[in-house]
Structure formats: C-alpha cells, structure tokens
Coordinates of C-alpha atoms and ligand atoms in Angstrom, one line a residue:
M280 CA 39.9 -14.7 201.8
T281 CA 38.9 -12.4 204.6
E282 CA 37.3 -9.1 203.8
I283 CA 39.6 -6.1 204.3
A284 CA 38.6 -2.9 205.8
A285 CA 37.5 0.1 203.7
T286 CA 39.9 2.9 202.7
E287 CA 39.0 6.1 204.4
R288 CA 38.9 8.7 201.6
L289 CA 40.5 11.7 203.3
Y290 CA 40.3 13.9 200.2
R291 CA 36.5 14.0 200.7
T292 CA 36.7 15.9 203.9
D293 CA 39.9 17.8 203.2
S294 CA 40.8 18.3 199.5
Y295 CA 43.7 20.5 200.6
A296 CA 45.6 17.8 202.5
R297 CA 49.0 17.3 200.7
E298 CA 50.7 14.8 203.0
M299 CA 49.5 11.8 205.1
T300 CA 50.5 8.8 207.1
A301 CA 48.6 5.6 206.7
T302 CA 48.7 1.9 207.4
V303 CA 49.3 -0.8 204.8
L304 CA 46.3 -3.2 204.5
T305 CA 47.4 -5.2 201.5
A306 CA 50.4 -5.1 199.1
N307 CA 50.5 -7.3 196.0
A308 CA 53.2 -7.4 193.3
L309 CA 51.7 -7.2 189.8
H310 CA 53.3 -6.7 186.4
G311 CA 56.6 -5.5 188.1
N312 CA 54.8 -3.0 190.3
L313 CA 53.2 -3.1 193.7
E314 CA 49.5 -2.6 194.3
V315 CA 48.9 -1.2 197.8
V316 CA 45.7 -0.7 199.7
L317 CA 45.8 1.6 202.7
D318 CA 43.4 2.3 205.6
R319 CA 43.2 5.9 204.6
T320 CA 44.3 8.0 201.6
I321 CA 44.6 11.5 200.3
F322 CA 45.1 10.2 196.7
Y323 CA 42.0 10.7 194.5
P324 CA 41.3 7.7 192.2
T325 CA 40.1 8.4 188.6
A326 CA 36.4 8.9 188.7
G327 CA 33.6 11.2 187.6
G328 CA 35.6 12.6 184.8
Q329 CA 38.5 13.8 187.1
S330 CA 41.9 12.2 186.7
N331 CA 43.7 10.4 189.6
D332 CA 46.4 12.0 191.7
L333 CA 50.0 11.2 191.3
G334 CA 52.7 11.6 194.0
M335 CA 55.0 9.6 196.3
L336 CA 54.4 6.8 198.8
E337 CA 57.2 5.7 201.0
G338 CA 59.7 7.4 198.7
R339 CA 58.3 5.5 195.6
K340 CA 56.4 6.9 192.7
V341 CA 52.7 6.5 192.6
L342 CA 51.9 5.6 189.0
D343 CA 48.1 5.1 189.2
V344 CA 45.3 5.3 191.7
R345 CA 42.1 3.2 191.2
G346 CA 39.0 2.9 193.2
L347 CA 35.5 2.6 191.9
K348 CA 32.7 4.3 193.8
S349 CA 31.1 0.9 194.3
E350 CA 34.3 -0.5 195.9
T351 CA 35.3 0.2 199.4
T352 CA 39.1 0.3 198.8
V353 CA 41.5 2.5 196.9
V354 CA 44.4 0.8 195.1
H355 CA 47.7 2.7 194.8
V356 CA 50.1 1.4 192.1
L357 CA 53.7 1.9 193.2
E358 CA 56.7 1.8 190.9
G359 CA 58.7 -1.4 191.3
G360 CA 57.7 -4.7 192.9
A361 CA 59.6 -4.3 196.2
P362 CA 57.3 -5.4 199.0
L363 CA 55.7 -3.4 201.8
E364 CA 55.0 -5.0 205.2
I365 CA 51.3 -5.5 206.0
G366 CA 50.4 -3.3 209.0
S367 CA 53.4 -1.0 208.6
S368 CA 53.0 2.8 208.7
V369 CA 53.7 4.6 205.4
T370 CA 54.0 8.3 204.5
G371 CA 52.7 9.8 201.3
S372 CA 52.4 13.1 199.4
I373 CA 50.4 14.1 196.4
D374 CA 51.6 16.1 193.4
W375 CA 50.0 19.3 194.7
A376 CA 50.4 21.4 191.5
R377 CA 48.6 18.7 189.5
R378 CA 45.8 18.4 192.1
F379 CA 45.3 22.1 192.3
D380 CA 45.1 22.3 188.5
L381 CA 42.6 19.4 188.5
M382 CA 40.5 21.2 191.2
Q383 CA 40.5 24.4 189.2
Q384 CA 39.1 22.5 186.2
H385 CA 36.6 20.5 188.2
T386 CA 35.3 23.4 190.2
G387 CA 35.2 25.5 187.1
E388 CA 33.1 22.8 185.4
H389 CA 30.5 23.0 188.2
I390 CA 30.4 26.8 187.8
L391 CA 30.1 26.7 184.0
G392 CA 27.5 23.9 184.2
Q393 CA 25.3 26.1 186.3
A394 CA 25.8 29.0 184.0
F395 CA 24.5 26.9 181.1
Y396 CA 21.7 25.5 183.3
R397 CA 20.4 29.1 183.7
L398 CA 20.1 29.2 179.9
E399 CA 18.2 25.9 180.0
A400 CA 21.1 24.0 178.6
H401 CA 21.7 20.8 180.7
V402 CA 25.0 19.0 181.2
I403 CA 24.7 15.3 180.4
A404 CA 28.5 14.3 180.5
V405 CA 31.8 15.8 181.5
N406 CA 35.5 15.0 180.9
M407 CA 38.4 16.7 182.6
E408 CA 41.0 14.1 182.0
R409 CA 42.7 15.9 179.0
E410 CA 44.5 19.2 178.6
I411 CA 41.2 20.7 177.3
C412 CA 38.1 19.8 179.4
T413 CA 34.7 19.2 177.9
L414 CA 31.1 19.2 179.0
D415 CA 28.3 17.9 176.9
L416 CA 25.0 19.8 176.8
E417 CA 21.7 18.1 175.8
Q418 CA 20.7 21.1 173.7
T419 CA 22.1 22.9 170.7
I420 CA 23.4 26.3 171.8
S421 CA 24.1 29.6 170.1
E422 CA 27.2 31.8 170.1
E423 CA 25.3 34.3 172.1
M424 CA 24.6 31.6 174.8
V425 CA 28.3 30.8 174.9
L426 CA 29.2 34.4 175.6
E427 CA 26.5 34.7 178.2
A428 CA 27.4 31.5 180.0
E429 CA 31.1 32.5 180.0
R430 CA 30.2 35.9 181.5
T431 CA 27.9 34.4 184.2
A432 CA 30.5 31.7 185.1
N433 CA 33.4 34.2 185.4
Q434 CA 31.2 36.6 187.5
A435 CA 30.4 33.6 189.8
I436 CA 34.1 32.9 190.1
W437 CA 35.0 36.5 190.9
A438 CA 32.1 36.7 193.4
G439 CA 34.2 34.6 195.8
H440 CA 31.5 32.1 196.6
E441 CA 32.3 29.7 199.5
I442 CA 32.2 26.0 198.5
R443 CA 31.1 23.3 200.9
C444 CA 30.8 19.5 200.6
Y445 CA 28.4 17.5 202.8
E446 CA 26.4 14.3 202.7
V447 CA 22.6 14.0 202.5
H448 CA 20.6 10.7 202.6
D449 CA 18.7 10.0 199.4
S450 CA 15.4 10.1 201.3
E451 CA 16.0 13.8 202.0
I452 CA 17.9 14.7 198.8
S453 CA 14.7 16.3 197.3
S454 CA 15.2 19.2 199.8
V455 CA 18.5 20.1 198.0
P456 CA 18.0 22.0 194.7
L457 CA 20.4 19.7 192.7
R458 CA 21.1 20.7 189.1
R459 CA 21.3 17.0 188.0
T460 CA 19.6 13.9 189.4
P461 CA 22.2 11.9 191.3
K462 CA 23.3 8.5 189.9
V463 CA 24.0 7.1 193.4
S464 CA 21.7 6.1 196.3
G465 CA 22.2 6.0 200.0
M466 CA 24.4 8.8 201.3
I467 CA 24.8 11.4 198.6
R468 CA 27.6 13.9 198.6
V469 CA 26.5 17.4 197.8
V470 CA 28.9 20.1 196.6
Q471 CA 27.4 23.5 197.3
I472 CA 28.8 26.7 195.8
S473 CA 27.1 29.3 198.0
D474 CA 23.6 29.8 196.7
Y475 CA 24.9 29.6 193.1
D476 CA 25.0 25.8 192.5
F477 CA 24.2 22.5 194.1
S478 CA 25.6 19.3 192.6
A479 CA 26.0 15.7 193.6
C480 CA 29.7 14.9 193.2
G481 CA 32.4 12.7 194.7
G482 CA 35.4 14.7 193.4
T483 CA 37.8 17.2 194.9
H484 CA 36.9 20.9 194.8
L485 CA 38.3 24.2 195.8
K486 CA 37.2 26.0 199.0
N487 CA 36.3 29.2 197.2
S488 CA 35.2 29.9 193.7
S489 CA 37.7 32.8 193.3
E490 CA 40.5 30.1 193.3
V491 CA 39.3 29.0 189.9
G492 CA 40.6 32.3 188.6
M493 CA 38.9 32.1 185.2
V494 CA 37.0 29.9 182.8
K495 CA 37.4 30.2 179.0
I496 CA 35.3 28.4 176.4
L497 CA 37.5 27.5 173.4
R498 CA 35.1 25.9 171.0
L499 CA 31.9 24.0 170.4
E500 CA 31.5 20.6 168.8
R501 CA 28.3 18.8 167.6
V502 CA 28.1 15.3 169.0
K503 CA 25.7 12.4 168.5
G504 CA 22.1 12.9 169.2
G505 CA 22.0 16.7 168.8
A506 CA 24.2 17.3 171.9
T507 CA 26.8 20.1 172.0
R508 CA 30.3 19.5 173.4
V509 CA 31.7 22.6 175.0
H510 CA 35.6 22.7 175.1
F511 CA 36.9 24.8 178.0
I512 CA 39.8 25.4 180.3
C513 CA 40.1 27.0 183.8
G514 CA 42.6 28.6 186.1
E515 CA 46.3 28.6 185.2
R516 CA 45.6 26.8 181.9
C517 CA 43.9 30.0 180.8
L518 CA 47.1 32.0 181.6
H519 CA 49.2 29.5 179.6
D520 CA 46.7 29.7 176.7
Y521 CA 46.7 33.5 176.9
R522 CA 50.5 33.7 177.0
F523 CA 50.8 31.5 174.0
K524 CA 48.2 33.3 172.0
H525 CA 49.5 36.8 173.0
E526 CA 53.1 35.9 172.0
F527 CA 51.8 34.5 168.8
A528 CA 49.7 37.6 168.0
A529 CA 52.5 40.0 169.1
S530 CA 55.1 38.2 167.0
L531 CA 52.8 38.5 164.0
G532 CA 52.4 42.2 164.7
L533 CA 56.2 42.6 164.8
K534 CA 56.5 40.8 161.4
Y535 CA 53.8 43.0 159.9
S536 CA 55.2 46.1 161.6
T537 CA 51.8 46.9 163.1
G538 CA 49.9 46.7 166.4
V539 CA 48.3 43.4 167.5
E540 CA 44.9 44.9 166.9
N541 CA 45.7 45.3 163.2
V542 CA 46.9 41.7 162.8
P543 CA 43.5 40.1 161.7
A544 CA 42.9 42.8 159.0
R545 CA 46.5 42.7 157.8
T546 CA 46.3 38.9 157.6
E547 CA 43.1 39.1 155.6
A548 CA 44.7 41.6 153.2
M549 CA 47.8 39.5 152.8
L550 CA 45.7 36.4 152.0
E551 CA 43.8 38.4 149.3
E552 CA 47.1 39.6 147.9
L553 CA 48.4 36.0 147.8
T554 CA 45.3 34.8 146.0
Q555 CA 45.7 37.6 143.4
S556 CA 49.4 37.0 143.0
K557 CA 48.8 33.3 142.4
R558 CA 46.2 34.2 139.8
D559 CA 48.7 36.7 138.1
L560 CA 51.5 34.1 138.2
G561 CA 49.2 31.5 136.6
N562 CA 48.3 33.9 133.8
L563 CA 51.9 34.8 133.2
R564 CA 52.9 31.2 133.0
S565 CA 50.2 30.5 130.5
R566 CA 51.3 33.5 128.4
F567 CA 54.9 32.4 128.6
A568 CA 54.1 28.8 127.6
E569 CA 52.1 30.1 124.6
L570 CA 55.0 32.2 123.5
Q571 CA 57.4 29.3 124.0
I572 CA 55.3 26.9 122.0
N573 CA 55.0 29.5 119.2
A574 CA 58.8 29.9 119.1
W575 CA 59.3 26.1 119.0
L576 CA 56.7 25.6 116.3
E577 CA 58.6 28.1 114.2
S578 CA 62.0 26.4 114.7
D579 CA 61.0 22.7 115.0
G580 CA 58.0 22.5 112.7
S581 CA 54.6 21.0 113.8
V582 CA 56.2 18.3 116.0
I583 CA 57.9 19.5 119.1
A584 CA 60.0 17.0 121.1
R585 CA 61.8 18.6 124.0
E586 CA 63.4 17.7 127.3
L587 CA 62.4 20.5 129.8
E588 CA 64.9 21.9 132.3
D589 CA 62.0 23.2 134.4
A590 CA 59.4 20.5 134.9
T591 CA 57.0 22.9 136.7
L592 CA 56.2 24.5 133.2
M593 CA 55.2 21.1 131.8
N594 CA 51.4 21.5 132.4
D595 CA 51.3 25.0 131.0
L596 CA 53.3 23.9 127.9
V597 CA 50.9 20.9 127.4
K598 CA 47.9 23.1 127.6
A599 CA 49.3 25.8 125.2
C600 CA 50.4 23.1 122.7
A601 CA 47.0 21.3 122.8
A602 CA 45.4 24.6 121.9
K603 CA 47.4 24.8 118.6
S604 CA 45.7 23.1 115.7
G605 CA 48.0 20.6 113.9
A606 CA 50.7 20.8 116.6
I607 CA 52.1 17.8 118.5
G608 CA 54.1 18.4 121.7
I609 CA 56.2 15.7 123.2
F610 CA 57.7 16.8 126.6
G611 CA 60.0 15.1 129.0
A612 CA 61.7 16.0 132.3
R613 CA 63.8 14.4 135.0
V614 CA 62.2 14.9 138.5
E615 CA 63.6 13.3 141.6
G616 CA 65.2 10.4 139.8
R617 CA 62.2 9.7 137.6
A618 CA 61.4 10.4 134.0
M619 CA 58.2 12.4 133.4
L620 CA 56.5 12.4 130.0
A621 CA 53.6 14.5 128.6
I622 CA 52.0 14.6 125.2
A623 CA 49.8 17.3 123.7
V624 CA 47.9 16.9 120.4
G625 CA 46.3 19.9 118.8
T626 CA 43.1 19.5 116.7
G627 CA 43.6 18.0 113.2
A628 CA 47.0 16.5 114.0
N629 CA 45.6 13.0 113.5
T630 CA 47.6 11.4 116.4
N631 CA 46.4 9.8 119.6
A632 CA 48.2 11.2 122.6
G633 CA 47.7 8.0 124.7
E634 CA 49.0 5.7 121.9
L635 CA 52.0 7.9 121.4
L636 CA 52.8 8.0 125.1
K637 CA 52.9 4.1 125.2
I638 CA 55.9 4.2 122.8
G639 CA 57.8 6.5 125.1
L640 CA 56.9 4.7 128.3
E641 CA 58.5 1.5 127.0
Q642 CA 61.9 3.4 127.0
V643 CA 61.6 4.6 130.6
E644 CA 59.8 1.5 132.1
G645 CA 56.9 3.7 133.0
R646 CA 53.1 3.9 133.4
G647 CA 50.6 6.5 132.5
G648 CA 47.6 7.3 130.4
G649 CA 45.2 10.0 129.2
K650 CA 42.8 11.2 126.6
P651 CA 43.3 11.5 122.8
D652 CA 44.6 15.1 123.1
V653 CA 46.5 15.0 126.4
A654 CA 48.4 12.1 128.1
Q655 CA 50.9 11.9 130.9
G656 CA 53.1 9.3 132.5
S657 CA 56.3 8.6 134.4
G658 CA 59.0 5.9 134.7
A659 CA 61.7 4.7 136.9
K660 CA 64.4 4.8 134.2
P661 CA 65.4 8.4 133.6
E662 CA 68.4 7.4 131.5
G663 CA 65.9 6.3 128.8
L664 CA 64.4 9.7 128.5
T665 CA 66.3 10.9 125.4
A666 CA 65.5 7.6 123.6
A667 CA 61.8 7.9 124.6
L668 CA 61.5 11.5 123.1
E669 CA 63.2 10.4 119.9
A670 CA 61.1 7.2 119.5
M671 CA 57.9 9.2 119.9
R672 CA 59.1 12.0 117.6
Q673 CA 59.9 9.4 114.9
A674 CA 56.5 7.7 115.4
C675 CA 54.9 11.0 114.3
G676 CA 56.6 10.6 111.0
Ligands
ZN783 ZN1 32.6 17.9 191.3

C-alpha cells in the first residue's frame, strides 16, 4: 500500500472557517458508512478532551471525525456507503453552532485553568465532551478558592484578551511560560491568551476571551488520589442554565406568593412544618389506634380478630395491641390483590405470634415471620383471608 499524503488541518490556522473545498484521498465503505480522508479539512477530530465537529460533506451527514495526533490523516465518517471518487473535489461545512459552543467551553477551560493555577491548584486532566465540562485539579480546594477562581476567570473573560495560536520547537519551548509541561515533542502548538495564559494545545479556540461570555462552576467532586474534579460550564450554556434555574425559582416564588429572594427561607420553613405535621400525624394515629383497640377489647374480649378496611393503620394497631397485657390482636387486610396478616400478642397472653401467624398463612398461601410478640406476613390468595382470621381466632381458644 502506498503511503497517502497528510490531511492539512485547516482548523489549526483558522478556527472560524465554516466551509471548505477539499480533494478526496481515500474513501472506503465500512459498516454501511463511508470513511473518507481528504487533503485538507476544517473538521476537528475528537482529541484533547474536545469533541469532534459534525456537519455535511458533499450533501451527506458527517457522523464522526477521527484523527489521532500521532496520525497524519483525519478520517470523516459519512452516512451511507455510496462511494466518492478518489481525486474528486468535495465541499463541506461544519455545524457552526456546535463548534462555537465547543470553543466557548474549551477556551473557558484554559481561562479557568489559569485562574486555579494562580491559586497553586494545577490542572491534571480535562473533559469537555459532555454537557457539563470538568477539569481535575491535583490539589484539594476550598469553597473560597472556587469563588476566587471563578471571579478571576470571569474578569479575564471580560478583559477582552486577544488569543493567538502559534508553533514553537521543543528546543525553544522553555522560553514560553507554559502552565503545563507539554505531552508532545517536535513542533509544539502554543495557545496564548494575551499575557494571561500560555498553554500547549491542539484544539480550537476563540479569537478573543470576551467571546467566552462567562464561566460558572457548578460543583466540586473528590476523585481518586486526592484530586478535585471541578464541574463547570461556559458561554451560552450558562444562559440556558440561568434561564432554567431562574424560571424554576420564579415559579416557586409564585406558588409561595413571595419574591424569589424569599424562596430558600420559605422552603426551609415548609420542610420544618412538614416534619412537625408528620410527627403530629404519627402521634394522632397512635392515639387513635389505642382508642380503637380499647373499644374492640371491650366488645370482642381479649382476642381481637378483624379485617381492616384501612391497611395503613395496621402497624399502629399492632403496636397498640402488643402494649395491652393479656390481649391478642389478629389483623388482616387486602392490599393490591394480596392478603396481609399481622399478629400482636400482649404480655401474659401465653401465645406465640409467629406460631399463630403460620396457621393463618396456610389459608392465604403466604409467607412471613416475626418475634413472639409481633409477626407479619402476606399471601397471594386474598379470598382465604376470612378463613385465615377465623382459623387463628379459634387457635387462641
Ligand atoms: Zn485548548
């Protein structure tokens, strides 16, 4: 196989080029798609934590773009296997909205990385391939550092720093004040944000820091080895995030009939009220169950065998009955096509709740268990519930 010429990566010299013409070097059908190598391209292949471009080539969708730094060519994966003639001229365009968004994230990452660097927190990894970007810092950082880095980064964005990309040979790279030691040798591409930041990077960047618009840190995460993962977004993603959160907060304010600024305090107060209400309800249920058990003991004698209409009261009734010395409570309920059984045995009643339950479970084809004073179970045969309650009542003599 003869070696093919390299793909000239046009995005390196002009990251704002949206359209191009190029010549087809190779075109191979693979898995129902066509893999095309061109002599030049504006399509960025996934690398360095930045996602690949999408777009159109000769009227066909570009599904993926691949090209390792170590390789000389960039592969464009086109939808469908229809061939392209070697040597023919093709036109292509990138999805500009996607690229601009990716450049906002990527350029913002450089700016935020420098802001942390000034606080002696060093970036060891980045990822901008998801909706929320991340950078990993070697150090543990405080909330104060987060606020300070966020402020520094946004001020650098608003300062309107000019951004330039150029190549320097590795023998002379020590003259450039790079923030991180480059991973490559030979010609090294430097991305310089005025006098604010110098980084070695092969990605696509904006021309001016002001185009990033804004950077917002969303949260921190501890990762392996004591590193800190910073989750952040830049540019228009901040606007979307702000819009969502503003509408959310405003709608809560409307519901509470108060201003947005009062929503946190109002929510806190409501949660406290809810906790108190749950406590009050629990107390009322216990009190109600106790009164109910007293009434049943009076009408039924010391053995109560009842099918409950409201199964949610079962636990409270069991508790109340188990607290009555000499009382035995046998409770049943039908819940979602199943038979529920519960037994409560008060002190001195001389009956084992678990043993008693077994008799009832036979009638409802059920399973369950418990302690000598309290036992519970359920079965798949609710039509056996009446017979189960009666069998257990009779077993108590
Ligand atoms: Zn970069």
